Amino acid sequence: MDETGGSGQPRPGNDRATEPESSPTAHTAGPARPEQDRDPGASPAPAADHSDGRTAPESPDAHADTPPADDQPSATPQPLDSAETPPTGNPAAPFPARSEAHTGGPGKARPPQRPREPGGGILMGRPFGVPVYVAPSWFLVAALITWVFGGQLDRVLPELGAARYLVSLFFAVAFYASVLVHELAHTVAALRFRLPVRRIQLQFFGGVSEIEKEADSPGREFVLAFVGPLLSLVLAGIFYLAMQPVRPGTVPGVLLAGLMISNLIVAVFNLLPGLPLDGGRMLRAVVWKITGRPMSGTVAAAWVGRALAISVLIGLPLLTQSGALGSTAEDNVGMDTVTDALLAAILAAIIWTGAGNSLRMARLREHLPELRARTLTRRAVPVQSDTPLSEALRRANAVGARALVVVDAYGEPLSLVREAAIVGVPEHRRPWVPVSGLAQELTDGMRVSADLAGEDLLDALRAAPATEYLVVEETGEIYGVLSAADVERAFVKAMARPN
């Protein structure tokens, strides 16, 4: 990666520094900012330029006020096949021709989007500033719990009659309140470690705390995973103590017993050593500590999670049929057998899928540091706002630049010429189209530091969605232009490489 040898400088005496954009809040739960002027038909950008990326000086023979004649050399060489050409270090790669604008091939990429409000169900509140959602699937499981627990109440408290379903519904709500407390334990620990939490969602099989960044040490990872089951155990103990002064054959006694057992089951199940369960994250932390590599811990815990999924798929129905869970084998026939098998299949599928997702996320995080603004930036040429497009492209191709920055009379950047707009202008019209008509005005979010890399770079791009960004040094000097499409292609290429 060639990061040396700039071919151009800003105007002399330019000592005004531009503050680099490095906002890390791209994944927060705030409302999306209005998107900048983006062409919905944006074409796939050519391969990324790994050259020095600095702005090239304007040609001394430029005449911005005189449109070139039709026979003037045109800056429209043959297009690159972006779907087959990964980011390379070719500093002289030309601008694409118009035919690329509507190809829609696999190389087509949109700029990173700033996430909208997380959503995912009904918003119930924001404890500790984290939104809590109830997914639509929760109502299905609440109805299932009400029906199953109501049938059990009919055997224990037959005098309740139809009112047993109201008691069962209260149990379902109280149980998921306990699940919420379990997830809040993860959330509080994450916030304590300065890890952003996107949302908490209560869904079909329990709850999920979406923590956006992983812990920076195995010790913190272990604590972050362990606090959830620990609090479930504490709740089970509290419900057990509350049972002592209550008569067993009453509604309060049955409810407290059910909540104690359910929280105990949640704690024990989550302590199983396989991803995506909390026990899997604890195992990951242990292997991470031993090997010194978080990826090794993720691989080990994910494969244990997959083995656990197979065990649940096969073992849970057999365990139910054996009567080991408190019912006789004669009772577990017919519809009950089908229900047990179906629940085991759903649970196994969730565990298997979660283990695979954990592997993919770990691989993503491992490759993130490979994304560097400095190495992905395209060399840019500064042009005046009234420069004809054909002349601007001629200057760019003459010095091997692949981006255009519109500057004022003092060399201060004003806007960026959008590549999608360039390829949308017919060649015969380019001598009469000024670059200012194709440019997007620079905002603070469109100025990114050349030193950004990894998650910081992605956060900065998501915070201000655009197709191109001005890359600047800490001193405010223009380094070049970063295309969001180049970042996406570089990321896909990095993910395709084996670890």
Tab-separated table of N, CA and C in Angstrom, residues 21 37 54 108 111 128 138 143 156 199 220 245 263 283 294 299 303 310 322 385 389 406 431 435 443:
chain	number	residue	atom	x	y	z
A	21	GLU	N	-14.111	14.373	10.921
A	21	GLU	CA	-15.349	13.780	11.411
A	21	GLU	C	-15.071	12.389	11.931
A	37	ASP	N	-27.924	14.531	-0.861
A	37	ASP	CA	-28.331	14.396	-2.247
A	37	ASP	C	-27.643	13.199	-2.857
A	54	ARG	N	-3.661	12.319	-2.603
A	54	ARG	CA	-3.656	13.764	-2.435
A	54	ARG	C	-4.188	14.446	-3.692
A	108	LYS	N	-22.361	-3.047	-7.865
A	108	LYS	CA	-23.118	-1.866	-7.458
A	108	LYS	C	-23.199	-1.804	-5.947
A	111	PRO	N	-24.052	3.793	-0.519
A	111	PRO	CA	-23.276	4.302	0.613
A	111	PRO	C	-23.820	3.747	1.909
A	128	PHE	N	-32.358	3.201	31.377
A	128	PHE	CA	-30.940	3.526	31.171
A	128	PHE	C	-30.679	4.085	29.764
A	138	TRP	N	-43.775	-12.263	20.647
A	138	TRP	CA	-44.008	-12.432	22.078
A	138	TRP	C	-45.468	-12.748	22.365
A	143	ALA	N	-49.516	-16.325	24.509
A	143	ALA	CA	-50.740	-17.123	24.371
A	143	ALA	C	-50.444	-18.601	24.636
A	156	VAL	N	-54.173	-28.369	39.363
A	156	VAL	CA	-53.747	-27.993	40.712
A	156	VAL	C	-54.838	-27.219	41.446
A	199	ARG	N	-30.468	-1.865	21.567
A	199	ARG	CA	-31.840	-2.091	22.039
A	199	ARG	C	-31.912	-3.393	22.814
A	220	ARG	N	-13.669	-8.809	30.888
A	220	ARG	CA	-14.920	-8.062	30.731
A	220	ARG	C	-15.960	-8.870	29.965
A	245	PRO	N	-43.621	-18.092	53.306
A	245	PRO	CA	-44.794	-17.808	54.148
A	245	PRO	C	-46.140	-18.026	53.445
A	263	ASN	N	-37.254	-19.141	36.332
A	263	ASN	CA	-35.996	-18.377	36.390
A	263	ASN	C	-34.807	-19.301	36.600
A	283	LEU	N	-17.436	-19.304	27.820
A	283	LEU	CA	-16.435	-20.221	27.280
A	283	LEU	C	-15.518	-19.488	26.307
A	294	PRO	N	-9.281	-13.701	20.399
A	294	PRO	CA	-10.737	-13.783	20.552
A	294	PRO	C	-11.389	-14.661	19.507
A	299	VAL	N	-14.646	-19.480	17.745
A	299	VAL	CA	-14.752	-20.729	16.994
A	299	VAL	C	-15.078	-21.889	17.929
A	303	TRP	N	-18.774	-23.897	17.835
A	303	TRP	CA	-18.932	-25.319	17.531
A	303	TRP	C	-19.547	-26.085	18.696
A	310	ILE	N	-27.727	-29.797	18.252
A	310	ILE	CA	-28.059	-31.176	17.874
A	310	ILE	C	-28.536	-31.963	19.093
A	322	SER	N	-39.118	-40.071	28.211
A	322	SER	CA	-38.656	-40.966	29.268
A	322	SER	C	-39.348	-40.715	30.596
A	385	SER	N	-15.556	26.125	-9.835
A	385	SER	CA	-16.953	25.736	-10.006
A	385	SER	C	-17.443	25.878	-11.436
A	389	LEU	N	-17.122	20.167	-17.493
A	389	LEU	CA	-16.878	18.798	-17.063
A	389	LEU	C	-15.809	18.121	-17.917
A	406	VAL	N	-14.476	20.552	-6.014
A	406	VAL	CA	-14.728	21.936	-6.402
A	406	VAL	C	-14.209	22.848	-5.292
A	431	PRO	N	-18.716	19.306	-22.591
A	431	PRO	CA	-18.037	20.604	-22.697
A	431	PRO	C	-18.885	21.786	-22.231
A	435	VAL	N	-18.927	21.821	-13.671
A	435	VAL	CA	-18.847	20.818	-12.602
A	435	VAL	C	-19.725	21.189	-11.411
A	443	THR	N	-20.697	18.933	3.665
A	443	THR	CA	-21.173	19.152	5.025
A	443	THR	C	-20.092	18.673	5.986
